[in-house]
């Protein structure tokens, strides 16, 4: 099936540092979503992007929908210990029946305080 | 409060047994989804449903079955035909904004961890 390439696979950073992760695909998407998952829980939606070139912020989080509609990035500024978790990107294919999403494999974020 | 509930949180099953995972939502969402999550992998779609009494196979439907008799409920049965059922199972739902191609973002339940002994 369709796949998203998400990188990096994991990050171990110092508290206060900025974080950047991205997803790329060979397919064009009409929506990009970024989720965060904590251990043993379901993913929680962080940011939704609907237009190519769109740049959206949610507190310390900033995400962009790539101009080509084949990529997206998520930045986290001034990381804190509660940022720990797995971050997933997800793309919705153009005119896909039922809003099917394609997920990246996730970026594991660890923060050292 | 509106949300998605999944039960049980942890489930143990002996090989050869069928088991049903519950998913209920009170968000009045039209569409519901079941995903499987394995370590180091993204979520993979098992089944999805846009309306009551209709559902479609996802990418890994073999060994699973679903029903959608009520809008708020979408139970998943893991059958004995599923060769490697130990995984974390996630249910999600989304609302429709227009036609069957137009939906809002998906919201997830807390998950059920199934272990086959």
CSV table of C-alpha atoms in Angstrom, one decimal:
chain,number,residue,atom,x,y,z
A,1,UNK,CA,0.0,0.0,0.0
A,2,UNK,CA,0.9,3.7,0.1
A,3,UNK,CA,3.7,4.7,2.4
A,4,UNK,CA,5.0,7.8,4.0
A,5,UNK,CA,8.7,8.2,4.8
A,6,UNK,CA,9.1,9.8,8.2
A,7,UNK,CA,12.4,10.9,9.6
A,8,UNK,CA,14.2,10.8,11.8
A,9,UNK,CA,13.1,7.5,13.4
A,10,UNK,CA,14.1,8.7,16.8
A,11,UNK,CA,15.6,11.7,18.6
A,12,UNK,CA,17.2,12.1,22.0
A,13,UNK,CA,17.6,15.8,22.7
A,14,UNK,CA,18.4,18.2,25.6
A,15,UNK,CA,15.5,20.1,27.2
A,16,UNK,CA,15.2,23.5,25.6
A,17,UNK,CA,16.4,22.4,22.2
A,18,UNK,CA,14.3,22.8,19.0
A,19,UNK,CA,13.1,19.6,17.2
A,20,UNK,CA,12.3,19.1,13.5
A,21,UNK,CA,10.8,16.1,11.8
A,22,UNK,CA,9.4,15.5,8.4
A,23,UNK,CA,7.4,13.2,6.1
A,24,UNK,CA,7.7,12.7,2.4
A,25,UNK,CA,5.7,10.7,-0.1
A,26,UNK,CA,5.5,9.9,-3.8
A,27,UNK,CA,1.8,10.5,-3.6
A,28,UNK,CA,-0.1,13.8,-3.5
A,29,UNK,CA,-2.1,14.5,-0.4
A,30,UNK,CA,-5.0,16.9,0.1
A,31,UNK,CA,-4.6,16.9,3.9
A,32,UNK,CA,-1.6,16.4,6.3
A,33,UNK,CA,-2.1,15.6,9.9
A,34,UNK,CA,0.4,15.4,12.8
A,35,UNK,CA,-0.4,13.2,15.8
A,36,UNK,CA,1.3,12.6,19.1
A,37,UNK,CA,1.1,9.3,20.9
A,38,UNK,CA,2.1,8.6,24.5
A,39,UNK,CA,2.8,5.0,25.7
A,40,UNK,CA,-0.3,2.9,25.9
A,41,UNK,CA,-2.6,5.6,24.6
A,42,UNK,CA,-4.2,6.5,21.3
A,43,UNK,CA,-2.8,9.2,19.1
A,44,UNK,CA,-3.9,12.8,19.7
A,45,UNK,CA,-4.2,15.2,16.9
A,46,UNK,CA,-1.8,18.1,17.1
A,47,UNK,CA,-2.1,20.0,13.8
A,48,UNK,CA,-4.2,19.6,10.7
A,49,UNK,CA,-3.1,21.2,7.3
A,50,UNK,CA,-5.4,21.6,4.4
A,51,UNK,CA,-3.7,23.7,1.8
A,52,UNK,CA,-0.4,23.5,0.0
A,53,UNK,CA,2.0,26.0,1.5
A,54,UNK,CA,0.0,26.3,4.6
A,55,UNK,CA,2.0,27.1,7.8
A,56,UNK,CA,0.1,26.5,11.0
A,57,UNK,CA,1.1,26.9,14.7
A,58,UNK,CA,-0.2,25.4,17.9
A,59,UNK,CA,1.7,26.8,20.8
A,60,UNK,CA,5.3,25.7,20.5
A,61,UNK,CA,4.4,23.5,17.5
A,62,UNK,CA,4.6,24.6,13.9
A,63,UNK,CA,3.8,22.5,10.9
A,64,UNK,CA,3.8,23.2,7.1
A,65,UNK,CA,2.1,21.6,4.2
A,66,UNK,CA,4.7,21.3,1.4
A,67,UNK,CA,4.1,23.2,-1.9
A,68,UNK,CA,4.3,20.0,-3.9
A,69,UNK,CA,1.7,18.4,-1.6
A,70,UNK,CA,4.1,15.5,-1.1
A,71,UNK,CA,5.7,16.5,2.1
A,72,UNK,CA,5.2,18.1,5.5
A,73,UNK,CA,7.3,19.0,8.5
A,74,UNK,CA,6.7,19.5,12.2
A,75,UNK,CA,8.9,21.7,14.4
A,76,UNK,CA,8.8,21.8,18.2
A,77,UNK,CA,10.5,24.8,19.8
A,78,UNK,CA,12.1,24.9,23.2
A,79,UNK,CA,11.4,21.2,24.0
A,80,UNK,CA,10.2,20.2,27.5
A,81,UNK,CA,10.1,16.8,29.2
A,82,UNK,CA,6.3,16.3,28.5
A,83,UNK,CA,7.1,16.5,24.7
A,84,UNK,CA,8.2,12.9,25.0
A,85,UNK,CA,6.3,10.5,22.8
A,86,UNK,CA,5.9,9.2,19.3
A,87,UNK,CA,5.0,11.7,16.6
A,88,UNK,CA,3.1,10.5,13.5
A,89,UNK,CA,2.4,12.2,10.3
A,90,UNK,CA,-0.6,11.1,8.3
A,91,UNK,CA,-1.8,12.0,4.8
A,92,UNK,CA,-5.2,11.9,3.2
A,93,UNK,CA,-5.1,10.9,-0.4
A,94,UNK,CA,-6.9,13.1,-2.9
A,95,UNK,CA,-10.6,12.2,-3.2
A,96,UNK,CA,-10.0,8.9,-1.3
A,97,UNK,CA,-13.3,7.3,-0.4
A,98,UNK,CA,-13.9,7.2,3.3
A,99,UNK,CA,-11.1,9.6,4.3
A,100,UNK,CA,-8.5,6.8,4.4
A,101,UNK,CA,-5.2,8.0,5.9
A,102,UNK,CA,-1.7,6.8,5.3
A,103,UNK,CA,0.6,7.0,8.3
A,104,UNK,CA,4.3,7.4,8.7
A,105,UNK,CA,6.2,5.0,11.0
A,106,UNK,CA,6.6,7.6,13.6
A,107,UNK,CA,9.4,9.6,15.2
A,108,UNK,CA,10.3,8.7,18.8
A,109,UNK,CA,11.2,11.8,20.8
A,110,UNK,CA,13.1,11.6,24.1
A,111,UNK,CA,14.0,14.7,26.1
A,112,UNK,CA,16.8,14.8,28.6
A,113,UNK,CA,16.3,17.3,31.4
B,1,UNK,CA,-18.0,14.5,27.5
B,2,UNK,CA,-17.9,13.5,23.9
B,3,UNK,CA,-15.3,10.9,22.9
B,4,UNK,CA,-14.3,7.5,21.8
B,5,UNK,CA,-14.1,4.6,24.2
B,6,UNK,CA,-12.5,1.2,23.7
B,7,UNK,CA,-12.8,-1.8,25.9
B,8,UNK,CA,-11.1,-3.6,27.4
B,9,UNK,CA,-7.8,-1.9,27.8
B,10,UNK,CA,-5.9,-5.2,27.9
B,11,UNK,CA,-7.1,-8.5,26.5
B,12,UNK,CA,-5.6,-11.9,26.6
B,13,UNK,CA,-6.6,-14.7,24.3
B,14,UNK,CA,-5.7,-18.3,23.8
B,15,UNK,CA,-4.7,-19.4,20.4
B,16,UNK,CA,-7.7,-20.6,18.3
B,17,UNK,CA,-10.2,-18.4,20.1
B,18,UNK,CA,-12.1,-15.5,18.5
B,19,UNK,CA,-12.2,-12.3,20.5
B,20,UNK,CA,-14.3,-9.1,20.0
B,21,UNK,CA,-12.9,-5.6,20.7
B,22,UNK,CA,-15.4,-2.8,21.5
B,23,UNK,CA,-15.4,0.7,20.1
B,24,UNK,CA,-18.1,3.3,20.9
B,25,UNK,CA,-18.3,7.0,20.1
B,26,UNK,CA,-20.8,9.6,21.1
B,27,UNK,CA,-19.4,12.3,18.8
B,28,UNK,CA,-22.1,11.6,16.2
B,29,UNK,CA,-19.4,10.9,13.7
B,30,UNK,CA,-20.4,9.1,10.4
B,31,UNK,CA,-17.2,7.3,9.8
B,32,UNK,CA,-15.3,4.8,12.0
B,33,UNK,CA,-12.0,3.0,11.5
B,34,UNK,CA,-10.0,0.2,13.0
B,35,UNK,CA,-6.2,0.2,12.9
B,36,UNK,CA,-3.5,-2.1,14.1
B,37,UNK,CA,-0.2,-0.9,15.5
B,38,UNK,CA,2.9,-2.9,15.8
B,39,UNK,CA,6.2,-1.7,17.4
B,40,UNK,CA,8.2,0.5,15.1
B,41,UNK,CA,5.5,0.7,12.5
B,42,UNK,CA,2.8,3.2,11.5
B,43,UNK,CA,-0.8,2.5,11.9
B,44,UNK,CA,-2.3,0.1,9.4
B,45,UNK,CA,-5.9,0.2,8.4
B,46,UNK,CA,-8.0,-3.0,9.0
B,47,UNK,CA,-11.6,-2.0,8.2
B,48,UNK,CA,-13.6,1.2,7.9
B,49,UNK,CA,-17.2,2.3,7.7
B,50,UNK,CA,-18.8,5.4,6.4
B,51,UNK,CA,-22.4,4.7,7.3
B,52,UNK,CA,-24.5,2.2,9.2
B,53,UNK,CA,-24.6,-1.3,7.7
B,54,UNK,CA,-21.7,-0.6,5.4
B,55,UNK,CA,-18.0,-1.2,5.8
B,56,UNK,CA,-15.0,-1.7,3.6
B,57,UNK,CA,-11.8,-3.7,3.9
B,58,UNK,CA,-8.6,-1.8,4.6
B,59,UNK,CA,-5.1,-2.9,3.9
B,60,UNK,CA,-4.9,-5.8,6.3
B,61,UNK,CA,-8.4,-7.2,6.7
B,62,UNK,CA,-7.6,-10.9,6.6
B,63,UNK,CA,-8.5,-12.6,9.8
B,64,UNK,CA,-10.7,-9.8,11.0
B,65,UNK,CA,-14.4,-9.0,10.8
B,66,UNK,CA,-16.5,-6.0,11.7
B,67,UNK,CA,-20.2,-4.9,11.9
B,68,UNK,CA,-21.8,-1.5,11.9
B,69,UNK,CA,-25.4,-2.0,13.2
B,70,UNK,CA,-25.4,1.3,15.0
B,71,UNK,CA,-23.8,4.7,14.2
B,72,UNK,CA,-22.0,4.9,17.5
B,73,UNK,CA,-20.6,1.3,17.6
B,74,UNK,CA,-18.1,-0.5,15.4
B,75,UNK,CA,-16.9,-3.7,17.1
B,76,UNK,CA,-13.9,-5.6,15.7
B,77,UNK,CA,-13.6,-9.4,15.9
B,78,UNK,CA,-10.2,-11.0,15.7
B,79,UNK,CA,-10.7,-14.5,14.5
B,80,UNK,CA,-8.6,-17.6,14.8
B,81,UNK,CA,-7.6,-17.1,11.2
B,82,UNK,CA,-5.5,-14.1,12.1
B,83,UNK,CA,-2.0,-15.6,12.2
B,84,UNK,CA,-0.3,-12.9,14.3
B,85,UNK,CA,-3.0,-11.1,16.4
B,86,UNK,CA,-0.8,-9.8,19.2
B,87,UNK,CA,-0.8,-6.0,18.7
B,88,UNK,CA,-2.2,-2.7,19.9
B,89,UNK,CA,-5.6,-2.0,18.3
B,90,UNK,CA,-6.9,1.5,17.8
B,91,UNK,CA,-10.4,2.7,16.8
B,92,UNK,CA,-11.0,6.1,15.3
B,93,UNK,CA,-13.9,8.2,14.0
B,94,UNK,CA,-14.4,11.3,11.9
B,95,UNK,CA,-17.3,13.4,10.8
B,96,UNK,CA,-18.4,14.0,7.2
B,97,UNK,CA,-18.2,17.6,5.9
B,98,UNK,CA,-20.0,17.0,2.6
B,99,UNK,CA,-20.1,14.0,0.2
B,100,UNK,CA,-18.5,10.7,0.9
B,101,UNK,CA,-15.1,12.1,-0.1
B,102,UNK,CA,-15.1,14.9,2.4
B,103,UNK,CA,-14.3,14.2,6.0
B,104,UNK,CA,-12.8,16.0,8.9
B,105,UNK,CA,-9.7,14.7,10.7
B,106,UNK,CA,-9.8,11.4,12.6
B,107,UNK,CA,-9.9,11.2,16.3
B,108,UNK,CA,-8.7,8.1,18.2
B,109,UNK,CA,-9.7,6.0,21.1
B,110,UNK,CA,-7.3,4.9,23.9
B,111,UNK,CA,-6.6,1.5,22.3
B,112,UNK,CA,-6.8,-2.1,23.3
B,113,UNK,CA,-3.7,-4.2,23.7
B,114,UNK,CA,-4.4,-7.8,22.6
B,115,UNK,CA,-2.0,-10.6,23.6
B,116,UNK,CA,-2.3,-14.1,22.4
B,117,UNK,CA,-1.0,-16.7,24.9
